[in-house]
Amino acid sequence: MAASSSVFTASPSRNFASVPLHQSLSPPLLRSSSVAFRPKRRSSSLLLCSTDETKSTAEKEIPIELRYEAFPTVMDINKIREILPHRFPFLLVDRVIEYTAGVSAVAIKNVTINDNFFPGHFPERPIMPGVLMVEAMAQVGGIVMLQPEVGGSKSNFFFAGIDKVRFRKPVIAGDTLVMRMTLVKLQKRFGIAKMEGKAYVGNSVVCEGEFLMAMGKEE
């Protein structure tokens, strides 16, 4: 097949013997003076890696005690004591960090070696009892229920049952137990409420389940 004369046909007067071998084998387009050199663009993946490395370096320069913000306080322990009837050693909620009236609450329990259940559970391997995790979550549920939006009263409010409870990981001294309780069904006529709860340590779910709450009639 004949090639285009505008590209491959040389002038009759051109002496090919004087043309270096590497030029004679090069595509004519690359030898054209009309083609400008364009630098390669940096790959976006390289830019991302560079940004991540810079961010990582910046984080390392910040002391670890200054890297993380404290949990917010929506309700402190004094407000919690006004709502819940529980007292030492059975008040298992330290702070409410998020609250949506009549819908949900997120609260924390700071687990320390000074908690009175650790000497017996267990002396050689202190682990927070699962039943106390469930109780702590139920107390967070009580904070949602014992509000005017729902109509509960601490004189006639009861933790009535649990279902589908799973314990995923052990909770130990030094952990911060973060508990979210959400009201999913309320039957005021019968004084029954269903709630769903999850408890976390860091990003890991350590306990979850469904809770049944009961509200008696005011006398």
Short mmCIF file of C-alpha atoms in Angstrom, two decimals:
data_model
loop_
_atom_site.label_atom_id
_atom_site.label_comp_id
_atom_site.label_asym_id
_atom_site.label_seq_id
_atom_site.Cartn_x
_atom_site.Cartn_y
_atom_site.Cartn_z
CA MET A 1 0.00 0.00 0.00
CA ALA A 2 1.40 3.39 -1.00
CA ALA A 3 1.86 5.93 1.77
CA SER A 4 0.76 9.57 1.58
CA SER A 5 3.31 11.59 -0.38
CA SER A 6 2.96 14.59 1.95
CA VAL A 7 4.35 12.59 4.85
CA PHE A 8 6.66 9.87 3.63
CA THR A 9 7.92 11.03 0.18
CA ALA A 10 11.28 12.77 0.46
CA SER A 11 12.57 15.51 -1.80
CA PRO A 12 14.63 14.11 -4.73
CA SER A 13 17.56 16.27 -3.72
CA ARG A 14 17.71 14.93 -0.13
CA ASN A 15 20.74 12.79 0.67
CA PHE A 16 19.56 9.98 3.00
CA ALA A 17 23.10 8.91 3.66
CA SER A 18 23.66 12.08 5.67
CA VAL A 19 20.58 11.53 7.88
CA PRO A 20 21.33 9.80 11.19
CA LEU A 21 19.72 6.37 11.53
CA HIS A 22 17.60 7.29 14.56
CA GLN A 23 16.09 10.25 12.67
CA SER A 24 15.38 8.27 9.52
CA LEU A 25 13.39 5.74 11.59
CA SER A 26 11.48 8.34 13.60
CA PRO A 27 7.85 9.15 12.70
CA PRO A 28 7.89 12.35 10.60
CA LEU A 29 5.35 13.98 12.89
CA LEU A 30 7.81 13.93 15.78
CA ARG A 31 10.44 15.70 13.64
CA SER A 32 8.04 18.44 12.58
CA SER A 33 8.95 21.89 13.85
CA SER A 34 5.24 22.72 14.20
CA VAL A 35 4.73 20.34 17.15
CA ALA A 36 5.36 22.02 20.50
CA PHE A 37 6.60 20.16 23.57
CA ARG A 38 3.92 19.76 26.25
CA PRO A 39 4.92 18.73 29.75
CA LYS A 40 3.01 15.82 31.25
CA ARG A 41 0.28 16.63 33.72
CA ARG A 42 0.73 15.29 37.21
CA SER A 43 -1.49 12.34 37.93
CA SER A 44 -4.42 13.10 40.24
CA SER A 45 -3.53 10.02 42.27
CA LEU A 46 -0.07 11.46 42.88
CA LEU A 47 -1.62 14.74 44.01
CA LEU A 48 -3.91 12.87 46.43
CA CYS A 49 -0.99 10.89 47.83
CA SER A 50 0.97 14.10 48.30
CA THR A 51 -1.98 15.71 50.10
CA ASP A 52 -2.47 12.67 52.34
CA GLU A 53 1.21 12.62 53.25
CA THR A 54 1.10 16.32 54.13
CA LYS A 55 -2.00 15.78 56.27
CA SER A 56 -0.43 12.78 58.00
CA THR A 57 2.71 14.78 58.74
CA ALA A 58 0.63 17.66 60.14
CA GLU A 59 -1.27 15.26 62.42
CA LYS A 60 1.97 13.80 63.73
CA GLU A 61 3.14 17.28 64.66
CA ILE A 62 0.05 17.75 66.90
CA PRO A 63 0.42 16.07 70.32
CA ILE A 64 -2.00 13.16 70.65
CA GLU A 65 -3.72 14.74 73.66
CA LEU A 66 -4.72 17.69 71.46
CA ARG A 67 -5.94 15.80 68.39
CA TYR A 68 -9.42 14.86 69.60
CA GLU A 69 -12.26 17.08 70.72
CA ALA A 70 -14.27 16.28 73.85
CA PHE A 71 -17.84 15.05 73.58
CA PRO A 72 -20.37 17.88 73.71
CA THR A 73 -22.65 18.22 76.73
CA VAL A 74 -26.37 18.42 76.06
CA MET A 75 -27.32 17.18 79.53
CA ASP A 76 -24.83 16.97 82.39
CA ILE A 77 -25.02 14.58 85.32
CA ASN A 78 -27.12 16.99 87.36
CA LYS A 79 -29.78 17.18 84.65
CA ILE A 80 -29.68 13.40 84.24
CA ARG A 81 -30.30 12.97 87.98
CA GLU A 82 -33.35 15.20 87.67
CA ILE A 83 -34.80 12.89 85.00
CA LEU A 84 -33.78 9.40 86.13
CA PRO A 85 -34.59 7.95 89.56
CA HIS A 86 -31.39 5.84 89.61
CA ARG A 87 -28.60 6.61 92.06
CA PHE A 88 -25.18 5.19 92.95
CA PRO A 89 -24.17 2.49 92.34
CA PHE A 90 -26.76 1.97 89.64
CA LEU A 91 -26.78 5.24 87.70
CA LEU A 92 -24.94 4.20 84.54
CA VAL A 93 -25.20 7.34 82.39
CA ASP A 94 -22.64 10.14 82.77
CA ARG A 95 -23.56 12.58 80.02
CA VAL A 96 -26.04 13.07 77.19
CA ILE A 97 -24.26 14.25 74.04
CA GLU A 98 -27.24 14.37 71.67
CA TYR A 99 -30.97 14.57 72.25
CA THR A 100 -33.95 14.79 69.90
CA ALA A 101 -37.13 15.37 71.88
CA GLY A 102 -39.44 12.37 71.81
CA VAL A 103 -37.24 10.53 69.31
CA SER A 104 -33.73 9.60 70.45
CA ALA A 105 -30.82 10.22 72.78
CA VAL A 106 -27.10 9.50 72.65
CA ALA A 107 -25.26 9.27 75.96
CA ILE A 108 -21.95 8.06 77.34
CA LYS A 109 -20.82 5.92 80.23
CA ASN A 110 -17.16 6.28 81.17
CA VAL A 111 -16.01 2.84 82.23
CA THR A 112 -13.30 2.94 84.92
CA ILE A 113 -11.57 0.35 87.06
CA ASN A 114 -13.25 2.01 90.07
CA ASP A 115 -16.69 0.78 88.95
CA ASN A 116 -17.89 -1.46 91.73
CA PHE A 117 -18.67 -4.45 89.48
CA PHE A 118 -15.06 -4.98 88.35
CA PRO A 119 -13.71 -6.67 91.52
CA GLY A 120 -16.07 -9.59 90.91
CA HIS A 121 -16.31 -9.53 87.09
CA PHE A 122 -13.56 -10.61 86.78
CA PRO A 123 -10.61 -10.14 89.17
CA GLU A 124 -8.06 -11.31 86.59
CA ARG A 125 -9.80 -9.84 83.54
CA PRO A 126 -12.08 -6.86 84.30
CA ILE A 127 -15.01 -6.83 81.83
CA MET A 128 -18.20 -4.81 82.09
CA PRO A 129 -21.10 -7.26 82.55
CA GLY A 130 -23.38 -7.49 79.53
CA VAL A 131 -26.49 -7.08 81.66
CA LEU A 132 -25.15 -3.74 82.89
CA MET A 133 -24.55 -2.59 79.32
CA VAL A 134 -28.20 -3.40 78.65
CA GLU A 135 -29.24 -1.57 81.82
CA ALA A 136 -27.19 1.49 80.84
CA MET A 137 -28.86 1.54 77.43
CA ALA A 138 -32.28 1.20 79.04
CA GLN A 139 -31.48 4.23 81.20
CA VAL A 140 -30.68 6.22 78.05
CA GLY A 141 -34.05 5.07 76.74
CA GLY A 142 -35.58 6.35 79.96
CA ILE A 143 -34.19 9.81 79.25
CA VAL A 144 -36.18 9.79 76.00
CA MET A 145 -39.33 8.38 77.58
CA LEU A 146 -39.40 10.49 80.73
CA GLN A 147 -40.00 13.71 78.86
CA PRO A 148 -43.16 15.79 78.25
CA GLU A 149 -43.04 14.91 74.54
CA VAL A 150 -43.66 11.25 75.38
CA GLY A 151 -45.49 11.63 78.66
CA GLY A 152 -43.63 9.18 80.87
CA SER A 153 -43.13 9.67 84.59
CA LYS A 154 -40.27 8.27 86.67
CA SER A 155 -42.78 7.16 89.28
CA ASN A 156 -44.48 4.76 86.85
CA PHE A 157 -41.91 3.93 84.17
CA PHE A 158 -40.46 0.43 83.80
CA PHE A 159 -38.00 -1.48 81.66
CA ALA A 160 -40.28 -4.31 80.50
CA GLY A 161 -38.28 -6.51 78.16
CA ILE A 162 -35.49 -7.07 75.66
CA ASP A 163 -35.24 -8.91 72.36
CA LYS A 164 -32.56 -9.70 69.77
CA VAL A 165 -29.77 -8.64 72.12
CA ARG A 166 -26.25 -9.31 70.91
CA PHE A 167 -22.94 -8.68 72.63
CA ARG A 168 -20.31 -8.09 69.96
CA LYS A 169 -17.17 -7.16 71.88
CA PRO A 170 -16.09 -6.92 75.53
CA VAL A 171 -16.08 -3.54 77.24
CA ILE A 172 -13.14 -2.99 79.58
CA ALA A 173 -11.84 -0.38 82.00
CA GLY A 174 -10.79 2.77 80.15
CA ASP A 175 -13.45 2.46 77.45
CA THR A 176 -16.08 5.10 76.76
CA LEU A 177 -19.40 3.42 76.08
CA VAL A 178 -21.46 5.51 73.63
CA MET A 179 -25.13 4.50 73.56
CA ARG A 180 -27.85 5.51 71.10
CA MET A 181 -31.49 4.76 71.88
CA THR A 182 -34.24 5.48 69.35
CA LEU A 183 -38.00 5.34 69.89
CA VAL A 184 -39.52 3.35 67.01
CA LYS A 185 -43.05 2.68 68.27
CA LEU A 186 -45.23 4.24 70.95
CA GLN A 187 -48.69 3.09 72.02
CA LYS A 188 -49.79 5.62 74.60
CA ARG A 189 -53.16 3.94 75.00
CA PHE A 190 -51.50 0.80 76.34
CA GLY A 191 -48.48 2.54 77.85
CA ILE A 192 -46.04 0.53 75.73
CA ALA A 193 -43.02 1.75 73.80
CA LYS A 194 -40.50 -0.07 71.62
CA MET A 195 -36.96 1.23 71.26
CA GLU A 196 -33.89 0.18 69.33
CA GLY A 197 -30.46 0.58 70.85
CA LYS A 198 -26.82 0.30 69.91
CA ALA A 199 -23.75 0.78 72.07
CA TYR A 200 -20.32 1.59 70.68
CA VAL A 201 -16.71 1.77 71.76
CA GLY A 202 -14.97 3.83 69.12
CA ASN A 203 -16.38 2.78 65.76
CA SER A 204 -17.25 -0.75 66.87
CA VAL A 205 -20.69 -1.93 67.95
CA VAL A 206 -20.33 -3.75 71.27
CA CYS A 207 -23.99 -4.32 72.09
CA GLU A 208 -27.34 -3.96 70.32
CA GLY A 209 -30.94 -4.96 70.82
CA GLU A 210 -34.62 -4.06 70.97
CA PHE A 211 -36.12 -2.73 74.20
CA LEU A 212 -39.67 -2.74 75.52
CA MET A 213 -40.68 0.04 77.90
CA ALA A 214 -43.86 0.22 79.94
CA MET A 215 -45.59 3.24 81.44
CA GLY A 216 -48.15 2.70 84.18
CA LYS A 217 -51.14 4.94 84.74
CA GLU A 218 -50.88 7.88 87.10
CA GLU A 219 -52.80 7.30 90.35
#
